[in-house]
Amino acid sequence: MTNPDETATIDVPRQVPPLVLIAGPEAVLAERALAQVIADVKVSSPEVEVLHQYTESYEPGAIAVATSPSLFGEETLLVVHDLDEAPEAMQTDLLEYLGAPEPDVTLVVMHKSGNRGKKVLDTLKKGKALRLGAPAMKSDRDKTDFATNEFRRLRRKATAGAVAALVQAVGKDPRELASACQQLVDDTTGVIDDEVVMRYHGGKVEATGFQVAEAAIAGQADEALRLWRHAAALGESPVPILAVLALQLRQLAKVGAAGRGRSADVARALKMAPWQVDKARRALQGWDGGGIGRSIQAVAQADFEVKGGGLGAGGRREPAYVLERCILEIVAERESAGRR
């Protein structure tokens, strides 16, 4: 049987089928999927009665009562929570219902993980239930993708740097991350960039990747390493810091190649903010094109290694060591450029 946790997340269609399975442990994603299912059912059935069955308070026969035809011909949407914790009576009643589903009932079953309720899961799949995923968000990449999709869902543009900074600030809890995205959308206007995130969440990112990147690009090895080690002590991963390093270096390369001109004109051509162009121009002092290019390559190699590539004779290198080596390579490139 396919593990429910591995179900791919998909968009809920406007026409909801009579059987729906929401599988996965991430509560915020499961709640979001359930809310969308209910909203879409109400598009075609505004008067639908929404009922909930919970495992801890379940009484035998309750599903049959909830799915029995309405006296007034109303449709019913029944949500069964936590099938993975369901008592035998609930599982038996679900299997009995699935043997002869009611035509005016939409059944939504929620299952976090594990094999409990396997017969019900298998029956739902054989019945071609719509499967919606709520997979656990464990890695920084998962949280970055989630935040990016949140801003897209809220119809606001956020830069890659802003997303990386937000994940560093509040990314340990997906619910808090979703709330932070909503707050930024509600309280600001225009494109959300890293400066906006720092204004709202700077207190939570004292050792943000932006500060590490700025110190490294400025040739301040001791400061960059101090900031990174402080971030590491707070449980931060090298992955988002490398992402910010790559972003900042690419901006230097683009602004350097754009040549002279008004900041507003260069920003428009490069799809950046004017302040970002001004900041990059200041940072470019002491750099040359070759050094920036080699630094970008160093970051790409480090990113490859911390994600499992580049195995040496002693096995995988420690991600912290890989990032520190990358920082020192960037500082060395700037120092070399200054001597040329």
mmCIF file of N, CA and C in Angstrom, residues 156 180-189 196 199-200:
data_model
loop_
_atom_site.group_PDB
_atom_site.id
_atom_site.type_symbol
_atom_site.label_atom_id
_atom_site.label_comp_id
_atom_site.label_asym_id
_atom_site.label_seq_id
_atom_site.Cartn_x
_atom_site.Cartn_y
_atom_site.Cartn_z
ATOM 1 N N ARG A 156 0.358 38.017 -3.866
ATOM 2 C CA ARG A 156 1.383 39.030 -3.654
ATOM 3 C C ARG A 156 2.726 38.483 -4.100
ATOM 4 N N ALA A 180 2.747 34.468 9.327
ATOM 5 C CA ALA A 180 3.682 35.546 9.000
ATOM 6 C C ALA A 180 3.485 36.018 7.563
ATOM 7 N N CYS A 181 3.249 35.089 6.645
ATOM 8 C CA CYS A 181 2.968 35.471 5.257
ATOM 9 C C CYS A 181 1.719 36.350 5.194
ATOM 10 N N GLN A 182 0.680 35.933 5.906
ATOM 11 C CA GLN A 182 -0.572 36.700 5.915
ATOM 12 C C GLN A 182 -0.349 38.093 6.494
ATOM 13 N N GLN A 183 0.441 38.182 7.574
ATOM 14 C CA GLN A 183 0.702 39.475 8.195
ATOM 15 C C GLN A 183 1.410 40.420 7.230
ATOM 16 N N LEU A 184 2.419 39.911 6.540
ATOM 17 C CA LEU A 184 3.159 40.753 5.601
ATOM 18 C C LEU A 184 2.263 41.242 4.474
ATOM 19 N N VAL A 185 1.380 40.382 4.010
ATOM 20 C CA VAL A 185 0.448 40.778 2.945
ATOM 21 C C VAL A 185 -0.525 41.830 3.451
ATOM 22 N N ASP A 186 -1.021 41.646 4.678
ATOM 23 C CA ASP A 186 -2.008 42.574 5.225
ATOM 24 C C ASP A 186 -1.408 43.938 5.563
ATOM 25 N N ASP A 187 -0.148 43.945 6.023
ATOM 26 C CA ASP A 187 0.434 45.168 6.582
ATOM 27 C C ASP A 187 1.342 45.931 5.631
ATOM 28 N N THR A 188 1.596 45.409 4.443
ATOM 29 C CA THR A 188 2.503 46.086 3.520
ATOM 30 C C THR A 188 1.873 46.194 2.137
ATOM 31 N N THR A 189 2.527 46.958 1.292
ATOM 32 C CA THR A 189 2.098 47.085 -0.103
ATOM 33 C C THR A 189 3.290 46.838 -1.009
ATOM 34 N N VAL A 196 11.735 44.311 3.905
ATOM 35 C CA VAL A 196 10.424 44.281 4.567
ATOM 36 C C VAL A 196 10.402 43.196 5.634
ATOM 37 N N ARG A 199 12.332 44.197 8.633
ATOM 38 C CA ARG A 199 11.646 45.214 9.423
ATOM 39 C C ARG A 199 10.640 44.588 10.385
ATOM 40 N N TYR A 200 9.969 43.533 9.928
ATOM 41 C CA TYR A 200 8.947 42.900 10.752
ATOM 42 C C TYR A 200 9.500 41.782 11.636
#
